[in-house]
XYZ file of C-alpha atoms in Angstrom:
526
model
C -31.676 28.347 -14.361
C -28.373 26.832 -15.485
C -26.980 25.784 -12.156
C -24.188 23.537 -13.291
C -23.103 25.008 -16.613
C -19.819 26.860 -16.634
C -19.562 30.220 -18.325
C -16.638 29.655 -20.649
C -14.455 32.562 -21.764
C -10.938 31.308 -22.419
C -8.224 33.951 -22.808
C -5.542 33.722 -25.457
C -2.049 32.963 -24.223
C 0.861 34.990 -25.559
C 3.850 33.209 -27.031
C 2.154 29.905 -27.819
C 3.145 28.090 -31.011
C -0.446 27.559 -32.095
C 0.410 26.199 -35.551
C 2.553 23.420 -34.071
C -0.149 22.472 -31.589
C -2.798 22.444 -34.329
C -0.575 20.245 -36.505
C -0.364 17.718 -33.679
C -4.095 17.982 -33.123
C -4.864 17.329 -36.801
C -2.712 14.196 -36.707
C -5.068 12.651 -34.142
C -7.961 10.502 -35.288
C -11.401 12.111 -35.193
C -12.628 10.514 -31.986
C -9.326 11.010 -30.150
C -9.750 14.720 -30.942
C -13.162 14.587 -29.289
C -11.566 12.916 -26.265
C -9.119 15.794 -25.955
C -11.767 18.483 -26.397
C -13.709 17.017 -23.447
C -11.232 18.841 -21.189
C -12.911 22.115 -22.185
C -15.931 20.969 -20.169
C -13.855 21.497 -16.999
C -12.297 24.670 -15.542
C -8.756 25.192 -16.885
C -7.086 25.163 -13.460
C -8.687 21.931 -12.230
C -7.081 18.496 -12.367
C -9.350 15.631 -13.437
C -8.946 11.974 -12.491
C -7.997 9.645 -15.288
C -10.931 7.350 -14.457
C -13.357 10.286 -14.622
C -12.258 11.392 -18.068
C -12.103 7.843 -19.467
C -15.622 7.089 -18.209
C -16.754 10.286 -19.908
C -15.143 9.148 -23.167
C -16.833 5.759 -22.895
C -20.182 7.356 -22.113
C -19.899 9.669 -25.099
C -19.151 6.705 -27.342
C -15.828 8.088 -28.573
C -13.725 5.042 -27.683
C -16.141 2.511 -29.160
C -16.398 4.520 -32.385
C -12.585 4.765 -32.460
C -12.345 0.974 -32.130
C -15.032 0.368 -34.740
C -13.081 2.450 -37.247
C -9.888 0.583 -36.388
C -11.475 -2.890 -36.424
C -14.484 -2.626 -38.778
C -14.942 -6.407 -39.037
C -15.215 -7.035 -35.289
C -18.521 -7.153 -33.439
C -19.408 -4.607 -30.766
C -19.441 -7.345 -28.099
C -15.784 -8.049 -28.879
C -14.792 -4.397 -28.639
C -16.561 -3.458 -25.387
C -13.995 -5.163 -23.080
C -11.227 -3.133 -24.749
C -12.716 0.316 -24.090
C -11.098 1.105 -20.734
C -7.629 -0.133 -21.716
C -7.806 1.800 -24.986
C -8.897 4.848 -22.985
C -5.716 4.575 -20.915
C -3.631 4.431 -24.091
C -5.375 7.526 -25.456
C -4.710 9.253 -22.118
C -0.991 8.419 -22.400
C -0.935 9.529 -26.045
C -2.350 12.934 -25.121
C 0.311 13.314 -22.415
C 3.099 12.284 -24.794
C 1.993 14.938 -27.293
C 1.870 17.655 -24.640
C -1.883 18.238 -24.814
C -2.425 17.369 -21.143
C -0.137 17.380 -18.098
C -0.170 15.268 -14.958
C -0.576 16.501 -11.404
C 2.684 16.006 -9.492
C 0.817 14.993 -6.320
C -1.815 12.801 -8.036
C -0.144 10.969 -10.959
C -3.466 9.666 -12.275
C -4.938 13.171 -12.484
C -4.369 15.683 -15.243
C -5.503 18.896 -16.883
C -5.117 20.421 -20.335
C -1.905 22.374 -20.827
C -2.319 26.178 -21.183
C -0.838 26.131 -24.685
C -3.300 23.447 -25.800
C -6.279 25.343 -24.352
C -5.222 28.510 -26.102
C -4.560 26.846 -29.463
C -7.645 24.615 -29.510
C -10.261 26.921 -27.999
C -11.724 27.966 -31.354
C -11.951 24.310 -32.396
C -13.702 23.429 -29.115
C -16.112 26.322 -29.517
C -17.009 25.342 -33.095
C -17.683 21.729 -32.098
C -19.827 22.498 -29.062
C -17.407 21.609 -26.273
C -17.564 25.095 -24.715
C -21.372 25.305 -24.553
C -22.723 27.351 -21.642
C -26.232 27.907 -20.389
C -29.432 26.088 -21.232
C -29.966 28.032 -24.448
C -27.457 25.707 -26.131
C -28.907 22.530 -24.713
C -32.385 22.001 -26.122
C -32.841 19.369 -28.806
C -33.690 21.870 -31.574
C -30.595 24.026 -31.101
C -28.156 21.100 -31.295
C -29.678 19.589 -34.419
C -26.896 19.167 -36.950
C -24.230 20.265 -34.456
C -21.257 18.123 -33.363
C -21.340 15.727 -30.480
C -19.849 18.110 -27.892
C -23.285 19.385 -26.854
C -24.340 15.999 -25.464
C -22.258 16.182 -22.269
C -23.305 17.965 -19.068
C -21.083 18.419 -15.996
C -21.668 19.956 -12.580
C -18.719 22.301 -12.445
C -19.238 24.076 -9.128
C -22.722 23.720 -7.662
C -22.571 22.471 -4.049
C -26.338 22.319 -3.443
C -28.429 21.028 -6.325
C -31.760 22.755 -5.789
C -33.261 23.062 -9.253
C -36.652 21.778 -10.378
C -36.992 18.420 -12.182
C -38.193 20.139 -15.354
C -34.684 21.451 -15.989
C -34.072 18.207 -17.879
C -37.178 18.520 -20.058
C -35.291 19.757 -23.128
C -32.231 17.597 -22.718
C -33.286 14.314 -24.348
C -30.079 14.377 -26.399
C -27.769 14.231 -23.358
C -25.499 11.152 -23.314
C -23.319 11.934 -20.281
C -24.551 13.573 -17.071
C -21.990 14.196 -14.325
C -23.929 15.686 -11.404
C -21.526 14.385 -8.774
C -18.085 15.177 -7.437
C -15.155 14.944 -9.811
C -12.579 17.258 -8.225
C -9.342 15.863 -6.827
C -8.735 15.721 -3.932
C -12.337 14.850 -3.087
C -13.070 17.643 -0.609
C -15.892 19.338 -2.487
C -19.278 18.788 -0.817
C -22.379 18.288 -2.954
C -25.874 17.624 -1.688
C -29.287 17.159 -3.217
C -31.839 19.597 -1.816
C -34.760 17.494 -3.046
C -34.609 13.947 -4.421
C -37.405 14.886 -6.845
C -34.647 16.386 -8.996
C -33.654 12.843 -9.929
C -37.114 12.160 -11.319
C -36.476 14.733 -14.018
C -33.967 12.312 -15.551
C -36.764 9.983 -16.645
C -36.784 11.575 -20.112
C -33.019 11.187 -20.658
C -33.452 8.013 -22.679
C -30.131 8.453 -24.517
C -28.104 8.622 -21.305
C -25.098 6.287 -21.313
C -23.078 7.701 -18.378
C -24.579 8.904 -15.086
C -22.467 9.993 -12.117
C -23.956 10.867 -8.738
C -20.579 10.457 -7.022
C -20.327 11.987 -3.567
C -23.829 13.512 -3.520
C -25.323 13.531 -0.019
C -28.951 12.914 0.984
C -29.665 10.304 -1.706
C -31.103 7.380 0.264
C -32.375 5.323 -2.644
C -32.381 5.341 -6.414
C -35.667 5.921 -8.190
C -36.975 2.774 -9.860
C -37.240 4.503 -13.228
C -33.421 4.297 -13.426
C -34.100 0.870 -14.942
C -35.791 2.611 -17.891
C -32.505 4.173 -19.021
C -31.926 1.368 -21.492
C -28.688 2.750 -22.972
C -26.943 3.338 -19.633
C -23.421 1.857 -19.619
C -21.801 3.484 -16.585
C -23.502 4.174 -13.253
C -21.239 5.906 -10.727
C -22.624 5.969 -7.165
C -19.321 6.137 -5.335
C -19.372 7.861 -1.919
C -23.148 8.401 -1.873
C -22.920 7.977 1.886
C -26.667 8.053 2.555
C -27.565 5.477 -0.078
C -29.333 2.520 1.537
C -30.820 0.516 -1.336
C -30.298 -0.492 -4.945
C -33.579 -1.350 -6.698
C -34.112 -4.912 -7.913
C -35.045 -3.411 -11.277
C -31.374 -2.629 -11.903
C -31.288 -5.947 -13.771
C -33.112 -4.212 -16.647
C -29.991 -2.168 -17.455
C -28.820 -4.688 -20.023
C -26.108 -2.400 -21.452
C -24.477 -1.643 -18.080
C -20.730 -2.329 -18.110
C -19.530 -0.335 -15.051
C -21.210 -0.086 -11.636
C -19.416 1.695 -8.778
C -20.966 1.483 -5.287
C -17.713 2.051 -3.358
C -17.869 3.945 -0.051
C -21.654 3.539 0.192
C -21.386 2.224 3.736
C -25.138 2.142 4.443
C -25.611 -0.133 1.462
C -25.655 -3.566 3.092
C -27.873 -5.547 0.731
C -26.765 -6.544 -2.739
C -29.848 -7.361 -4.864
C -29.687 -10.766 -6.470
C -30.614 -9.111 -9.767
C -27.018 -7.827 -10.082
C -26.120 -11.243 -11.442
C -28.349 -10.574 -14.468
C -26.167 -7.699 -15.730
C -24.578 -9.861 -18.409
C -22.334 -7.111 -19.882
C -20.904 -5.985 -16.539
C -17.118 -5.603 -16.681
C -16.373 -3.548 -13.556
C -18.178 -3.921 -10.219
C -16.997 -1.896 -7.226
C -18.360 -1.827 -3.682
C -19.880 -5.328 -3.659
C -20.760 -5.902 0.010
C -20.378 -9.238 1.785
C -21.481 -9.461 5.409
C -24.419 -9.331 7.775
C -27.519 -7.441 6.664
C -30.828 -6.475 8.263
C -32.562 -7.161 4.963
C -34.426 -10.492 4.907
C -34.152 -10.891 1.139
C -31.602 -13.328 -0.218
C -28.584 -11.258 -1.297
C -26.492 -11.652 -4.392
C -23.549 -13.969 -3.695
C -20.155 -14.531 -5.270
C -21.474 -17.701 -6.852
C -24.222 -15.624 -8.468
C -21.683 -13.128 -9.805
C -19.492 -15.885 -11.228
C -22.010 -16.187 -14.065
C -20.894 -12.775 -15.349
C -18.401 -13.932 -17.959
C -17.283 -10.385 -18.902
C -16.461 -9.301 -15.332
C -12.761 -8.447 -15.131
C -12.562 -6.076 -12.161
C -14.215 -6.704 -8.776
C -13.960 -4.639 -5.582
C -15.351 -6.343 -2.467
C -16.139 -4.626 0.814
C -16.684 -6.994 3.734
C -17.426 -6.830 7.445
C -16.514 -10.531 7.839
C -13.091 -10.878 9.425
C -12.634 -14.435 8.128
C -13.453 -13.586 4.532
C -12.801 -15.360 2.249
C -14.065 -18.652 3.616
C -13.666 -21.946 1.756
C -17.098 -21.346 0.221
C -15.970 -17.905 -0.998
C -12.787 -19.343 -2.475
C -14.725 -21.988 -4.379
C -16.865 -19.180 -5.807
C -13.843 -17.069 -6.759
C -12.413 -19.993 -8.709
C -15.371 -19.683 -11.075
C -14.375 -16.149 -12.152
C -12.396 -17.148 -15.225
C -12.061 -13.649 -16.683
C -11.291 -11.738 -13.469
C -8.027 -9.774 -13.737
C -8.200 -7.265 -10.862
C -9.486 -7.976 -7.351
C -9.707 -5.585 -4.392
C -10.817 -6.752 -0.938
C -11.466 -4.169 1.788
C -12.145 -5.309 5.333
C -14.229 -2.758 7.229
C -15.930 -2.995 10.597
C -13.546 -5.780 11.605
C -11.840 -5.264 14.946
C -8.091 -5.177 14.513
C -7.328 -4.839 18.215
C -9.940 -6.689 20.231
C -7.992 -9.986 20.270
C -5.041 -9.732 22.618
C -2.283 -12.173 23.356
C -0.430 -14.566 21.084
C -2.775 -17.440 21.853
C -5.887 -15.632 20.697
C -4.180 -14.289 17.600
C -2.752 -17.701 16.749
C -6.106 -19.405 17.141
C -7.821 -16.847 14.957
C -5.141 -17.131 12.272
C -5.382 -20.923 12.395
C -9.128 -20.784 11.740
C -8.570 -18.426 8.840
C -5.911 -20.727 7.400
C -8.245 -23.714 7.696
C -10.893 -21.950 5.628
C -8.310 -21.109 3.001
C -6.805 -24.514 2.197
C -8.580 -24.639 -1.160
C -6.492 -23.632 -4.164
C -7.434 -20.658 -6.287
C -5.506 -20.631 -9.569
C -6.920 -17.249 -10.511
C -5.653 -15.324 -13.537
C -5.384 -12.160 -11.450
C -2.910 -9.552 -12.614
C -3.548 -7.190 -9.686
C -4.544 -7.879 -6.079
C -5.251 -5.062 -3.618
C -5.830 -5.934 0.071
C -7.010 -3.125 2.373
C -7.321 -3.357 6.161
C -6.126 -6.989 6.182
C -7.263 -8.286 9.613
C -4.869 -11.212 10.192
C -1.209 -11.297 11.192
C -0.066 -13.835 8.600
C -0.991 -14.490 5.007
C -3.499 -17.364 4.659
C -2.425 -20.490 2.796
C -4.515 -19.667 -0.274
C -2.580 -16.438 -0.794
C 0.543 -17.956 -2.288
C 2.494 -17.769 -5.572
C 1.247 -21.129 -6.876
C -2.358 -19.881 -6.788
C -1.574 -16.523 -8.401
C 1.012 -17.266 -11.058
C 0.067 -14.336 -13.292
C -0.001 -11.723 -10.510
C 2.061 -8.648 -11.434
C 0.836 -6.043 -8.911
C 0.333 -6.633 -5.195
C -0.890 -3.815 -2.934
C -1.392 -4.275 0.802
C -2.654 -1.237 2.735
C -3.400 -1.183 6.431
C -4.078 -3.976 8.875
C -2.266 -6.316 11.256
C -0.030 -8.160 8.795
C 3.325 -9.151 10.311
C 4.945 -11.178 7.536
C 4.728 -11.848 3.797
C 5.014 -15.624 3.962
C 8.699 -15.844 4.796
C 8.287 -19.483 5.863
C 7.539 -20.459 2.271
C 10.827 -19.189 0.890
C 12.365 -22.684 1.085
C 9.446 -24.355 -0.686
C 10.391 -23.077 -4.146
C 7.470 -20.628 -4.255
C 8.484 -17.199 -5.470
C 6.078 -14.445 -6.466
C 5.906 -13.211 -10.057
C 4.995 -9.758 -8.700
C 6.771 -6.834 -10.394
C 5.203 -3.934 -8.469
C 4.753 -4.168 -4.690
C 3.145 -1.432 -2.590
C 3.049 -1.698 1.201
C 1.353 1.035 3.240
C 0.408 1.603 6.869
C 1.618 -1.805 8.071
C 3.062 -0.969 11.475
C 3.664 -4.610 12.444
C 5.137 -5.858 9.145
C 8.706 -7.032 9.651
C 10.969 -8.460 6.953
C 14.583 -7.868 5.957
C 15.856 -7.067 2.496
C 17.433 -10.428 1.669
C 14.251 -12.388 2.397
C 12.174 -9.883 0.475
C 14.406 -10.444 -2.569
C 13.983 -14.214 -2.283
C 10.204 -13.987 -2.065
C 9.895 -11.384 -4.841
C 12.735 -12.249 -7.181
C 11.080 -10.534 -10.195
C 10.370 -7.271 -8.388
C 10.925 -4.078 -10.400
C 9.483 -1.455 -8.065
C 8.830 -1.362 -4.317
C 6.935 1.458 -2.591
C 6.580 1.577 1.179
C 4.794 4.072 3.426
C 4.651 4.005 7.230
C 6.003 0.464 7.420
C 8.439 1.268 10.194
C 9.808 -2.268 10.703
C 10.810 -2.862 7.089
C 14.581 -3.269 6.911
C 15.931 -1.826 3.656
C 19.579 -2.244 4.605
C 21.576 -4.284 2.144
C 20.034 -3.229 -1.156
C 22.579 -3.331 -3.972
C 24.363 -0.433 -5.592
C 22.656 -0.914 -8.941
C 19.327 -0.133 -7.307
C 17.884 3.374 -7.209
C 16.129 4.478 -4.050
C 14.475 7.572 -2.658
C 13.441 8.326 0.909
C 10.926 10.997 1.864
C 10.083 11.003 5.545
C 7.867 7.983 6.112
C 7.859 6.952 2.427
C 10.447 4.996 0.457
C 10.714 3.934 -3.181
C 13.173 1.450 -4.666
C 13.805 0.520 -8.309
C 15.486 -2.856 -8.304
C 18.165 -3.038 -11.006
C 19.932 -1.101 -13.747
C 17.271 -1.806 -16.357
C 14.612 -0.528 -13.978
C 16.703 2.573 -13.213
C 17.026 3.320 -16.935
C 13.272 2.790 -17.296
C 12.639 5.201 -14.429
C 14.875 7.850 -16.011
C 13.112 7.371 -19.346
C 9.683 7.774 -17.753
C 10.886 10.737 -15.728
C 12.136 12.480 -18.855
C 8.987 11.569 -20.783
C 6.642 13.029 -18.159
C 8.911 16.001 -17.225
C 8.982 15.098 -13.557
C 11.807 14.637 -11.086
C 9.894 12.929 -8.300
C 9.736 9.136 -8.535
C 6.601 9.101 -6.392
C 4.776 11.139 -9.031
C 5.507 8.589 -11.752
C 2.493 6.522 -12.706
C 4.068 3.105 -12.330
C 1.194 1.473 -14.217
C 2.563 3.213 -17.305
C 5.556 0.910 -16.978
C 3.431 -1.969 -18.223
C 1.713 0.112 -20.888
C 4.996 1.131 -22.487
C 6.553 -2.335 -22.681
C 7.630 -2.068 -26.306
C 9.151 1.392 -25.990
C 10.903 0.456 -22.763
C 12.341 -2.691 -24.349
C 13.646 -0.627 -27.263
C 15.031 2.035 -24.923
C 16.853 -0.556 -22.787
C 18.097 -2.756 -25.627
C 21.686 -1.745 -24.874
C 21.384 -3.109 -21.344
C 19.928 -6.540 -22.127
């Protein structure tokens, strides 16, 4: 049975300049070529998330090997924190060269262009990236063959019902993507029998394992801790998952752990703090738990010196407390922080007195200063009406991206505008904030360095008064504004570069990644 291996039979496309595409392909470094050929593991019509493909590249070892060739004198420990950022640059390079194209509705999703698939199919076939069926996947048959055979992806199986012994001849597999990767995430996958997972025990070379979105997994088998080379463990949206084994601490190579949207997972094992190489941790729960064991705390996590991205899910309305803030101050390397409030009542307190009292208590807990080096802060379902005192420009001087989505927020700290505190934020996204009310002039005072503003369903935002040298677009309940002539020129440059006419489809994060090119492009306007 080969239940998740795609039969691959790519047709040739008429009228494609294959020689030109091959010339571009040959100009790429060896491991960037492998990155591109990974797209042959997916159906040609499907868009793939940028995170999905980059994690696959990391799991396959392509990015690390690329960095080792580029910086032969640097140690592996120095290169590991660079992998994800380098992956994003490779992603942008492949777009620039026309090998892959973005989805207009999901800017961070892409697929290989038809001309690239047609021109590079023979190359992909020769290097093992179009393997189909189990006959290509036993250890003997891949001996001496290129690295493309070491990646396995569930392309279309909704119910995984195979026997555990299907993995018996797959000891060479480095990346196993059993879970959901399609975008949007509407594809249902369930595990008919959890014994299937036990067949992975022999995959001792596995570096990337994704069980994303698979239903009926209530707990992970303890032998997961025996996968000594595992770097990325993706458990996102495993809605039935209730426990993470304490033995997870034995995964000494783990750099990425995603437990987002696992809402039954209410106990964080203290052993998480022993994952010394962890760089990205998503879905860390803070709140009440029925488990009597002592959970992992923020203070415990602060010992992880390589952690640079943390996503917190909390049921505590008054999070973060003073104790939490003191813990967050210990995260010296943290660059991106997401806090999602879930299970907090946004409507049960009625009347100005109750709301004021609650906000006052929250402010009291937040009088400690932070001084974090955060570059991005994402607040989801913010439960209070006003920003707490700790959330101010003086505590977040290096903040460049601020996203606030959903909640009761009514203001953005307008009262501080006369205290000489202005945000350094360049990209501001505000979504689903029905009560938020601020006029344009005050917004410009608070965010004097703003380059791009995106609003959605913020009905009380007053955009009247923006200047003529700003570029704006309005689409129903969404609005986008680029702030000044330099930003407008940047937008037009990005629009031309990505062959898109819709500002909402532009990946604004690319703005920061193309700093040098943008500066050169706008030199006439400085």
